[in-house]
mmCIF file of C-alpha atoms (C1' of nucleotides) in Angstrom:
data_model
loop_
_atom_site.group_PDB
_atom_site.id
_atom_site.type_symbol
_atom_site.label_atom_id
_atom_site.label_comp_id
_atom_site.label_asym_id
_atom_site.label_seq_id
_atom_site.Cartn_x
_atom_site.Cartn_y
_atom_site.Cartn_z
ATOM 1 C CA UNK A 381 73.411 -125.169 -81.630
ATOM 2 C CA UNK A 382 73.437 -121.399 -81.411
ATOM 3 C CA UNK A 383 70.522 -119.077 -80.588
ATOM 4 C CA UNK A 384 69.567 -117.225 -83.833
ATOM 5 C CA UNK A 385 70.001 -113.387 -83.655
ATOM 6 C CA UNK A 386 66.645 -111.670 -83.371
ATOM 7 C CA UNK A 387 64.866 -110.820 -86.577
ATOM 8 C CA UNK A 388 64.534 -107.210 -85.848
ATOM 9 C CA UNK A 389 68.289 -106.772 -85.897
ATOM 10 C CA UNK A 390 68.215 -107.748 -89.541
ATOM 11 C CA UNK A 391 65.341 -105.363 -90.077
ATOM 12 C CA UNK A 392 67.323 -102.452 -88.686
ATOM 13 C CA UNK A 393 70.240 -103.288 -90.962
ATOM 14 C CA UNK A 394 67.909 -103.391 -93.992
ATOM 15 C CA UNK A 395 66.399 -99.925 -92.890
ATOM 16 C CA UNK A 396 69.889 -98.344 -92.873
ATOM 17 C CA UNK A 397 70.799 -99.923 -96.236
ATOM 18 C CA UNK A 398 67.645 -98.443 -97.773
ATOM 19 C CA UNK A 399 68.273 -95.018 -96.437
ATOM 20 C CA UNK A 400 65.407 -95.131 -93.715
ATOM 21 C CA UNK A 401 66.207 -93.461 -90.496
ATOM 22 C CA UNK A 402 66.388 -95.485 -87.282
ATOM 23 C CA UNK A 403 63.784 -94.200 -84.872
ATOM 24 C CA UNK A 404 62.688 -95.630 -81.522
ATOM 25 C CA UNK A 405 59.150 -95.914 -82.974
ATOM 26 C CA UNK A 406 60.340 -97.993 -85.883
ATOM 27 C CA UNK A 407 62.461 -100.147 -83.641
ATOM 28 C CA UNK A 408 59.567 -100.814 -81.331
ATOM 29 C CA UNK A 409 57.139 -101.702 -84.169
ATOM 30 C CA UNK A 410 59.645 -103.928 -85.832
ATOM 31 C CA UNK A 411 60.187 -105.821 -82.641
ATOM 32 C CA UNK A 412 56.503 -106.342 -82.033
ATOM 33 C CA UNK A 413 55.529 -107.454 -85.492
ATOM 34 C CA UNK A 414 58.538 -109.698 -86.166
ATOM 35 C CA UNK A 415 58.065 -111.508 -82.927
ATOM 36 C CA UNK A 416 54.251 -111.766 -82.845
ATOM 37 C CA UNK A 417 52.459 -114.914 -83.791
ATOM 38 C CA UNK A 418 49.031 -113.456 -83.669
ATOM 39 C CA UNK A 419 48.828 -111.629 -86.962
ATOM 40 C CA UNK A 420 47.817 -108.231 -85.374
ATOM 41 C CA UNK A 421 46.101 -105.455 -87.022
ATOM 42 C CA UNK A 422 47.140 -101.818 -86.745
ATOM 43 C CA UNK A 423 45.029 -101.153 -83.817
ATOM 44 C CA UNK A 424 46.425 -104.132 -81.946
ATOM 45 C CA UNK A 425 50.029 -103.108 -82.564
ATOM 46 C CA UNK A 426 49.127 -99.694 -81.406
ATOM 47 C CA UNK A 427 47.699 -101.179 -78.092
ATOM 48 C CA UNK A 428 50.685 -103.346 -77.519
ATOM 49 C CA UNK A 429 53.116 -100.500 -78.014
ATOM 50 C CA UNK A 430 51.180 -98.090 -75.856
ATOM 51 C CA UNK A 431 52.161 -100.061 -72.745
ATOM 52 C CA UNK A 432 55.759 -98.988 -72.802
ATOM 53 C CA UNK A 433 55.507 -96.370 -75.516
ATOM 54 C CA UNK A 434 52.709 -93.798 -75.011
ATOM 55 C CA UNK A 435 52.579 -91.007 -77.415
ATOM 56 C CA UNK A 436 52.877 -93.143 -80.553
ATOM 57 C CA UNK A 437 50.006 -92.370 -82.868
ATOM 58 C CA UNK A 438 48.038 -94.763 -85.003
ATOM 59 C CA UNK A 439 48.877 -92.788 -88.127
ATOM 60 C CA UNK A 440 52.492 -93.437 -87.518
ATOM 61 C CA UNK A 441 51.918 -97.204 -87.124
ATOM 62 C CA UNK A 442 50.507 -97.168 -90.628
ATOM 63 C CA UNK A 443 53.491 -95.207 -91.983
ATOM 64 C CA UNK A 444 55.831 -97.646 -90.339
ATOM 65 C CA UNK A 445 53.949 -100.608 -91.782
ATOM 66 C CA UNK A 446 54.406 -99.159 -95.190
ATOM 67 C CA UNK A 447 58.191 -99.056 -94.588
ATOM 68 C CA UNK A 448 58.279 -102.673 -93.304
ATOM 69 C CA UNK A 449 56.239 -103.717 -96.294
ATOM 70 C CA UNK A 450 58.759 -101.962 -98.504
ATOM 71 C CA UNK A 451 61.576 -103.805 -96.900
ATOM 72 C CA UNK A 452 59.677 -107.134 -97.442
ATOM 73 C CA UNK A 453 59.629 -107.710 -93.714
ATOM 74 C CA UNK A 454 55.871 -107.827 -93.138
ATOM 75 C CA UNK A 455 52.970 -109.164 -95.313
ATOM 76 C CA UNK A 456 49.561 -107.583 -95.140
ATOM 77 C CA UNK A 457 46.521 -109.898 -95.033
ATOM 78 C CA UNK A 458 42.958 -108.940 -95.395
ATOM 79 C CA UNK A 459 40.372 -111.007 -93.675
ATOM 80 C CA UNK A 460 37.339 -108.877 -94.330
ATOM 81 C CA UNK A 461 36.618 -107.460 -90.809
ATOM 82 C CA UNK A 462 38.705 -105.423 -88.414
ATOM 83 C CA UNK A 463 41.066 -104.076 -90.983
ATOM 84 C CA UNK A 464 44.271 -105.473 -92.337
ATOM 85 C CA UNK A 465 46.286 -107.864 -90.421
ATOM 86 C CA UNK A 466 50.036 -108.134 -90.556
ATOM 87 C CA UNK A 467 52.300 -111.192 -90.602
ATOM 88 C CA UNK A 468 55.831 -110.241 -89.633
ATOM 89 C CA UNK A 469 56.809 -113.664 -88.507
ATOM 90 C CA UNK A 470 56.568 -115.246 -91.882
ATOM 91 C CA UNK A 471 56.519 -112.387 -94.450
ATOM 92 C CA UNK A 472 56.228 -114.567 -97.566
ATOM 93 C CA UNK A 473 53.202 -116.113 -99.153
ATOM 94 C CA UNK A 474 51.787 -119.116 -97.230
ATOM 95 C CA UNK A 475 48.313 -120.477 -96.576
ATOM 96 C CA UNK A 476 46.173 -119.243 -93.701
ATOM 97 C CA UNK A 477 43.421 -120.688 -91.739
ATOM 98 C CA UNK A 478 41.061 -118.010 -90.560
ATOM 99 C CA UNK A 479 38.424 -118.496 -87.918
ATOM 100 C CA UNK A 480 35.347 -116.364 -88.720
ATOM 101 C CA UNK A 481 34.180 -116.802 -85.094
ATOM 102 C CA UNK A 482 37.168 -115.407 -83.134
ATOM 103 C CA UNK A 483 39.133 -113.886 -86.020
ATOM 104 C CA UNK A 484 42.282 -115.804 -85.064
ATOM 105 C CA UNK A 485 44.580 -116.890 -87.707
ATOM 106 C CA UNK A 486 46.672 -120.000 -88.033
ATOM 107 C CA UNK A 487 49.515 -121.084 -90.437
ATOM 108 C CA UNK A 488 48.791 -124.707 -91.486
ATOM 109 C CA UNK A 489 51.473 -126.692 -93.132
ATOM 110 C CA UNK A 490 50.574 -127.497 -96.677
ATOM 111 C CA UNK A 491 53.257 -128.978 -98.969
ATOM 112 C CA UNK A 492 53.016 -129.292 -102.775
ATOM 113 C CA UNK A 493 51.867 -125.779 -103.609
ATOM 114 C CA UNK A 494 55.436 -124.454 -104.214
ATOM 115 C CA UNK A 495 55.606 -124.385 -108.026
ATOM 116 C CA UNK A 496 51.920 -123.560 -108.646
ATOM 117 C CA UNK A 497 52.676 -119.813 -109.246
ATOM 118 C CA UNK A 498 55.536 -120.714 -111.641
ATOM 119 C CA UNK A 499 53.328 -123.176 -113.654
ATOM 120 C CA UNK A 500 50.490 -120.717 -113.791
ATOM 121 C CA UNK A 501 52.763 -118.002 -115.068
ATOM 122 C CA UNK A 502 54.005 -120.260 -117.736
ATOM 123 C CA UNK A 503 50.541 -121.261 -118.841
ATOM 124 C CA UNK A 504 49.062 -117.710 -118.819
ATOM 125 C CA UNK A 505 51.779 -115.308 -119.615
ATOM 126 C CA UNK A 506 51.239 -113.548 -116.343
ATOM 127 C CA UNK A 507 54.124 -112.242 -114.312
ATOM 128 C CA UNK A 508 53.079 -113.375 -110.878
ATOM 129 C CA UNK A 509 54.435 -111.426 -107.875
ATOM 130 C CA UNK A 510 52.574 -112.876 -104.958
ATOM 131 C CA UNK A 511 49.583 -115.020 -104.088
ATOM 132 C CA UNK A 512 47.376 -115.904 -101.229
ATOM 133 C CA UNK A 513 45.665 -119.055 -100.159
ATOM 134 C CA UNK A 514 43.155 -118.550 -97.309
ATOM 135 C CA UNK A 515 40.679 -120.904 -95.613
ATOM 136 C CA UNK A 516 37.742 -119.408 -93.767
ATOM 137 C CA UNK A 517 35.752 -121.428 -91.272
ATOM 138 C CA UNK A 518 35.373 -122.145 -87.596
ATOM 139 C CA UNK A 519 38.138 -123.302 -85.349
ATOM 140 C CA UNK A 520 37.391 -126.251 -83.050
ATOM 141 C CA UNK A 521 36.657 -123.976 -80.090
ATOM 142 C CA UNK A 522 34.240 -121.740 -81.948
ATOM 143 C CA UNK A 523 32.487 -124.897 -83.377
ATOM 144 C CA UNK A 524 31.546 -125.663 -79.784
ATOM 145 C CA UNK A 525 30.579 -122.053 -78.971
ATOM 146 C CA UNK A 526 28.473 -121.824 -82.055
ATOM 147 C CA UNK A 527 26.680 -125.125 -81.708
ATOM 148 C CA UNK A 528 24.292 -123.645 -79.189
ATOM 149 C CA UNK A 529 24.237 -120.056 -80.495
ATOM 150 C CA UNK A 530 23.006 -119.276 -83.969
ATOM 151 C CA UNK A 531 25.448 -117.031 -85.746
ATOM 152 C CA UNK A 532 28.171 -117.518 -88.421
ATOM 153 C CA UNK B 851 21.566 -129.006 -127.815
ATOM 154 C CA UNK B 852 19.245 -126.582 -126.026
ATOM 155 C CA UNK B 853 20.021 -122.991 -124.916
ATOM 156 C CA UNK B 854 20.333 -122.835 -121.184
ATOM 157 C CA UNK B 855 17.743 -120.683 -119.427
ATOM 158 C CA UNK B 856 19.312 -117.492 -118.210
ATOM 159 C CA UNK B 857 20.804 -117.609 -114.721
ATOM 160 C CA UNK B 858 18.822 -114.623 -113.415
ATOM 161 C CA UNK B 859 15.595 -116.635 -113.805
ATOM 162 C CA UNK B 860 16.820 -119.036 -111.237
ATOM 163 C CA UNK B 861 17.798 -116.094 -109.068
ATOM 164 C CA UNK B 862 14.376 -114.772 -109.131
ATOM 165 C CA UNK B 863 13.016 -118.089 -108.212
ATOM 166 C CA UNK B 864 15.348 -118.361 -105.195
ATOM 167 C CA UNK B 865 14.302 -114.839 -104.182
ATOM 168 C CA UNK B 866 10.690 -115.761 -103.992
ATOM 169 C CA UNK B 867 11.399 -118.919 -102.131
ATOM 170 C CA UNK B 868 13.434 -117.096 -99.567
ATOM 171 C CA UNK B 869 10.653 -114.401 -99.117
ATOM 172 C CA UNK B 870 12.428 -111.567 -100.771
ATOM 173 C CA UNK B 871 10.220 -109.308 -102.968
ATOM 174 C CA UNK B 872 10.838 -109.062 -106.678
ATOM 175 C CA UNK B 873 11.602 -105.483 -107.557
ATOM 176 C CA UNK B 874 12.837 -104.102 -110.899
ATOM 177 C CA UNK B 875 15.952 -103.015 -109.168
ATOM 178 C CA UNK B 876 16.898 -106.459 -107.950
ATOM 179 C CA UNK B 877 15.978 -107.901 -111.406
ATOM 180 C CA UNK B 878 18.306 -105.382 -113.056
ATOM 181 C CA UNK B 879 21.231 -106.024 -110.664
ATOM 182 C CA UNK B 880 20.829 -109.834 -110.847
ATOM 183 C CA UNK B 881 20.905 -109.703 -114.549
ATOM 184 C CA UNK B 882 23.971 -107.642 -114.749
ATOM 185 C CA UNK B 883 25.980 -109.448 -112.190
ATOM 186 C CA UNK B 884 25.108 -112.896 -113.367
ATOM 187 C CA UNK B 885 25.987 -112.243 -116.967
ATOM 188 C CA UNK B 886 29.131 -110.133 -116.421
ATOM 189 C CA UNK B 887 32.520 -111.662 -116.819
ATOM 190 C CA UNK B 888 34.276 -108.587 -115.521
ATOM 191 C CA UNK B 889 34.055 -109.052 -111.752
ATOM 192 C CA UNK B 890 32.555 -105.587 -111.294
ATOM 193 C CA UNK B 891 32.657 -103.456 -108.097
ATOM 194 C CA UNK B 892 29.604 -101.719 -106.746
ATOM 195 C CA UNK B 893 30.443 -98.471 -108.544
ATOM 196 C CA UNK B 894 30.755 -100.373 -111.861
ATOM 197 C CA UNK B 895 27.357 -101.975 -111.433
ATOM 198 C CA UNK B 896 25.868 -98.679 -110.527
ATOM 199 C CA UNK B 897 27.279 -97.150 -113.738
ATOM 200 C CA UNK B 898 26.141 -99.934 -115.942
ATOM 201 C CA UNK B 899 22.622 -99.874 -114.512
ATOM 202 C CA UNK B 900 22.339 -96.128 -114.804
ATOM 203 C CA UNK B 901 22.061 -96.373 -118.498
ATOM 204 C CA UNK B 902 18.740 -97.689 -118.565
ATOM 205 C CA UNK B 903 17.785 -97.342 -114.988
ATOM 206 C CA UNK B 904 18.456 -93.789 -113.608
ATOM 207 C CA UNK B 905 17.387 -93.110 -110.087
ATOM 208 C CA UNK B 906 18.926 -96.320 -108.654
ATOM 209 C CA UNK B 907 21.202 -95.437 -105.819
ATOM 210 C CA UNK B 908 24.506 -96.929 -104.723
ATOM 211 C CA UNK B 909 23.268 -97.723 -101.276
ATOM 212 C CA UNK B 910 20.635 -99.852 -102.919
ATOM 213 C CA UNK B 911 23.248 -101.643 -105.001
ATOM 214 C CA UNK B 912 24.960 -102.610 -101.726
ATOM 215 C CA UNK B 913 21.689 -103.724 -100.173
ATOM 216 C CA UNK B 914 20.940 -105.897 -103.260
ATOM 217 C CA UNK B 915 24.395 -107.356 -103.181
ATOM 218 C CA UNK B 916 23.714 -108.491 -99.681
ATOM 219 C CA UNK B 917 20.583 -110.266 -100.816
ATOM 220 C CA UNK B 918 22.462 -111.950 -103.733
ATOM 221 C CA UNK B 919 25.209 -113.055 -101.348
ATOM 222 C CA UNK B 920 22.676 -114.440 -98.926
ATOM 223 C CA UNK B 921 21.148 -116.420 -101.953
ATOM 224 C CA UNK B 922 24.652 -117.725 -102.671
ATOM 225 C CA UNK B 923 24.439 -116.131 -106.172
ATOM 226 C CA UNK B 924 27.373 -113.901 -105.950
ATOM 227 C CA UNK B 925 30.710 -114.081 -104.339
ATOM 228 C CA UNK B 926 32.558 -111.096 -102.981
ATOM 229 C CA UNK B 927 36.347 -110.794 -103.767
ATOM 230 C CA UNK B 928 38.702 -108.234 -102.282
ATOM 231 C CA UNK B 929 41.653 -107.138 -104.376
ATOM 232 C CA UNK B 930 42.972 -104.411 -102.105
ATOM 233 C CA UNK B 931 42.026 -101.277 -104.232
ATOM 234 C CA UNK B 932 38.836 -99.957 -105.608
ATOM 235 C CA UNK B 933 36.546 -101.717 -103.197
ATOM 236 C CA UNK B 934 35.063 -105.118 -103.231
ATOM 237 C CA UNK B 935 34.557 -106.964 -106.608
ATOM 238 C CA UNK B 936 31.740 -109.342 -107.219
ATOM 239 C CA UNK B 937 31.593 -112.493 -109.152
ATOM 240 C CA UNK B 938 28.065 -113.546 -110.113
ATOM 241 C CA UNK B 939 29.197 -115.636 -113.056
ATOM 242 C CA UNK B 940 30.866 -118.321 -110.849
ATOM 243 C CA UNK B 941 29.708 -117.807 -107.335
ATOM 244 C CA UNK B 942 31.760 -120.556 -105.861
ATOM 245 C CA UNK B 943 35.397 -120.671 -104.609
ATOM 246 C CA UNK B 944 37.831 -120.705 -107.516
ATOM 247 C CA UNK B 945 41.317 -119.282 -108.181
ATOM 248 C CA UNK B 946 41.712 -115.730 -109.584
ATOM 249 C CA UNK B 947 44.441 -114.129 -111.451
ATOM 250 C CA UNK B 948 44.467 -110.398 -110.645
ATOM 251 C CA UNK B 949 46.444 -107.867 -112.552
ATOM 252 C CA UNK B 950 47.793 -105.095 -110.337
ATOM 253 C CA UNK B 951 48.307 -102.896 -113.292
ATOM 254 C CA UNK B 952 44.849 -102.683 -114.824
ATOM 255 C CA UNK B 953 42.859 -104.435 -111.994
ATOM 256 C CA UNK B 954 41.294 -106.920 -114.373
ATOM 257 C CA UNK B 955 40.583 -110.256 -113.075
ATOM 258 C CA UNK B 956 40.832 -113.686 -114.908
ATOM 259 C CA UNK B 957 39.678 -117.150 -113.926
ATOM 260 C CA UNK B 958 42.379 -119.635 -114.798
ATOM 261 C CA UNK B 959 41.725 -123.312 -114.869
ATOM 262 C CA UNK B 960 43.593 -125.076 -112.115
ATOM 263 C CA UNK B 961 42.704 -128.665 -111.437
ATOM 264 C CA UNK B 962 43.764 -130.799 -108.451
ATOM 265 C CA UNK B 963 42.783 -128.339 -105.660
ATOM 266 C CA UNK B 964 39.354 -129.788 -105.079
ATOM 267 C CA UNK B 965 39.852 -131.873 -102.017
ATOM 268 C CA UNK B 966 42.413 -129.615 -100.277
ATOM 269 C CA UNK B 967 39.776 -127.941 -98.106
ATOM 270 C CA UNK B 968 38.473 -131.407 -97.004
ATOM 271 C CA UNK B 969 41.948 -132.703 -96.267
ATOM 272 C CA UNK B 970 42.856 -129.635 -94.291
ATOM 273 C CA UNK B 971 39.751 -129.728 -92.272
ATOM 274 C CA UNK B 972 40.527 -133.319 -91.415
ATOM 275 C CA UNK B 973 44.071 -132.475 -90.332
ATOM 276 C CA UNK B 974 43.225 -129.437 -88.297
ATOM 277 C CA UNK B 975 39.778 -129.939 -86.851
ATOM 278 C CA UNK B 976 38.656 -126.757 -88.573
ATOM 279 C CA UNK B 977 35.180 -126.601 -90.193
ATOM 280 C CA UNK B 978 36.021 -124.947 -93.444
ATOM 281 C CA UNK B 979 33.292 -122.934 -95.165
ATOM 282 C CA UNK B 980 35.075 -121.230 -98.040
ATOM 283 C CA UNK B 981 38.428 -120.464 -99.321
ATOM 284 C CA UNK B 982 40.212 -118.263 -101.752
ATOM 285 C CA UNK B 983 43.204 -118.655 -103.973
ATOM 286 C CA UNK B 984 44.387 -115.469 -105.676
ATOM 287 C CA UNK B 985 47.481 -114.648 -107.675
ATOM 288 C CA UNK B 986 48.647 -111.153 -108.100
ATOM 289 C CA UNK B 987 50.840 -109.887 -110.847
ATOM 290 C CA UNK B 988 50.977 -108.224 -114.233
ATOM 291 C CA UNK B 989 49.019 -109.393 -117.239
ATOM 292 C CA UNK B 990 50.957 -109.575 -120.621
ATOM 293 C CA UNK B 991 49.599 -106.293 -121.744
ATOM 294 C CA UNK B 992 50.619 -104.452 -118.468
ATOM 295 C CA UNK B 993 54.061 -106.026 -118.586
ATOM 296 C CA UNK B 994 54.657 -104.223 -121.920
ATOM 297 C CA UNK B 995 53.116 -100.892 -120.531
ATOM 298 C CA UNK B 996 55.282 -101.190 -117.421
ATOM 299 C CA UNK B 997 58.474 -101.935 -119.105
ATOM 300 C CA UNK B 998 59.093 -98.384 -120.048
ATOM 301 C CA UNK B 999 57.409 -96.787 -117.118
ATOM 302 C CA UNK B 1000 58.360 -97.389 -113.509
ATOM 303 C CA UNK B 1001 55.528 -98.428 -111.264
ATOM 304 C CA UNK B 1002 54.152 -101.577 -109.928
ATOM 305 C "C1'" DT T 482 72.298 -78.099 -90.546
ATOM 306 C "C1'" DT T 483 69.691 -80.689 -93.461
ATOM 307 C "C1'" DT T 484 66.246 -83.722 -94.260
ATOM 308 C "C1'" DT T 485 63.309 -87.198 -92.739
ATOM 309 C "C1'" DC T 486 59.950 -88.611 -89.214
ATOM 310 C "C1'" DT T 487 56.300 -88.030 -85.969
ATOM 311 C "C1'" DG T 488 51.859 -86.659 -84.243
ATOM 312 C "C1'" DC T 489 47.755 -84.387 -84.669
ATOM 313 C "C1'" DA T 490 43.720 -83.381 -87.157
ATOM 314 C "C1'" DA T 491 41.401 -83.298 -91.221
ATOM 315 C "C1'" DA T 492 40.343 -85.758 -95.450
ATOM 316 C "C1'" DT T 493 39.409 -89.899 -98.121
ATOM 317 C "C1'" DG T 494 37.102 -93.879 -99.932
ATOM 318 C "C1'" DC T 495 34.185 -97.625 -99.379
ATOM 319 C "C1'" DT T 496 30.245 -99.321 -97.142
ATOM 320 C "C1'" DT T 497 26.418 -99.288 -93.785
ATOM 321 C "C1'" DT T 498 22.537 -97.065 -91.434
ATOM 322 C "C1'" DG T 499 18.262 -94.393 -90.229
ATOM 323 C "C1'" DC T 500 14.263 -92.871 -91.688
ATOM 324 C "C1'" DA T 501 10.570 -91.062 -94.596
ATOM 325 C "C1'" DT T 502 8.339 -92.353 -98.801
ATOM 326 C "C1'" DG T 503 7.032 -95.619 -102.421
ATOM 327 C "C1'" DG T 504 5.640 -99.958 -104.167
ATOM 328 C "C1'" DG T 505 5.207 -105.420 -104.213
ATOM 329 C "C1'" DA T 506 2.181 -109.075 -102.633
ATOM 330 C "C1'" DT M 500 -3.649 -103.199 -96.578
ATOM 331 C "C1'" DC M 501 0.601 -104.429 -94.781
ATOM 332 C "C1'" DC M 502 5.302 -104.651 -94.730
ATOM 333 C "C1'" DC M 503 9.375 -104.714 -97.195
ATOM 334 C "C1'" DA M 504 12.446 -102.049 -100.440
ATOM 335 C "C1'" DT M 505 14.255 -97.814 -102.065
ATOM 336 C "C1'" DG M 506 16.641 -93.451 -101.988
ATOM 337 C "C1'" DC M 507 18.641 -89.786 -99.865
ATOM 338 C "C1'" DA M 508 21.779 -88.132 -96.450
ATOM 339 C "C1'" DA M 509 24.350 -88.859 -92.558
ATOM 340 C "C1'" DA M 510 27.303 -91.920 -90.042
ATOM 341 C "C1'" DG M 511 31.036 -95.345 -89.666
ATOM 342 C "C1'" DC M 512 35.463 -97.342 -90.042
ATOM 343 C "C1'" DA M 513 39.959 -98.210 -91.677
ATOM 344 C "C1'" DT M 514 43.394 -95.800 -93.809
ATOM 345 C "C1'" DT M 515 45.928 -91.770 -95.910
ATOM 346 C "C1'" DT M 516 47.314 -87.007 -96.178
ATOM 347 C "C1'" DG M 517 48.998 -82.274 -94.949
ATOM 348 C "C1'" DC M 518 51.593 -79.789 -92.227
ATOM 349 C "C1'" DA M 519 54.233 -77.826 -88.266
ATOM 350 C "C1'" DG M 520 57.331 -79.068 -84.876
ATOM 351 C "C1'" DA M 521 60.823 -82.644 -83.311
ATOM 352 C "C1'" DA M 522 64.566 -85.494 -84.039
ATOM 353 C "C1'" DA M 523 68.086 -88.432 -86.858
ATOM 354 C "C1'" DA M 524 72.233 -88.217 -89.499
#
DNA sequence: TTTTCTGCAAATGCTTTGCATGGGA
DNA sequence: TCCCATGCAAAGCATTTGCAGAAAA
């Protein structure tokens, strides 16, 4: 059983193939988003990179995210507050479970939805490129916190 | 077979019950969003109301939408461009088919998804309040337009 | 050497807020 | 009359853009 090679290696390869230049900034961002399980937003990526990479600007993060989206290596999710979140660990459509208390995001396993886009395309004549299925609510922890407070 | 009473009548009733005041502006917005099938954004509502209601400001539209959301009489959808869109005709979770060419939105019929939120809540311990299921792609018309252009 | 990328600051687009005035109840 | 709602302008926030200098290839 061999250790899989890290995802960001494949990302670098794709970058070269598509004619993008390899820069330390892109390498650093690719590493972080491909390995993170926390669905970070731009600001969060910025903070995590600052540690060992001062002098990288937020505008550059956005530019790099555009490249990674173009490569199909990250997916952008909008949760309504705090800006777009990025999923670089699973950059393909899949359901999300979003806590409106702590803004954390989970990836639940839901089978049976695989051929829904295809069936819908057939029925409507649409050409479907992507979809999203998101559930909003309170995670178990926030249910406890909120039971004696009074917000949503 | 009787004609159903217009939705906005029920909205007015709810407003009174919740202690909101009845103003001409609120009445006009409630009418438009409850009868529109086009999932308008704030700007669009603003334009449609201007016709016979000049002097209503965009800021007020937003304030009124907050009231209607609080009443559960509109649902806000985010499609990524052009700001939030509002569904006042079917203000409950249901799938959307969103054309990334013309930004129009359809409401396809998809059965069988009803108890998915409940099952997921059971499995994960989440308290699920709402969900969204959106499909992005090109409508038949935009497929034709785009076949000789070169955008997405 | 050429061309792309970065980093800063300014601009953008949507939405919200503060506050004085107007208008429901 | 008493507050709440409106309308304007300004502020807010996430994201994008323009451009000069830095750095890949």
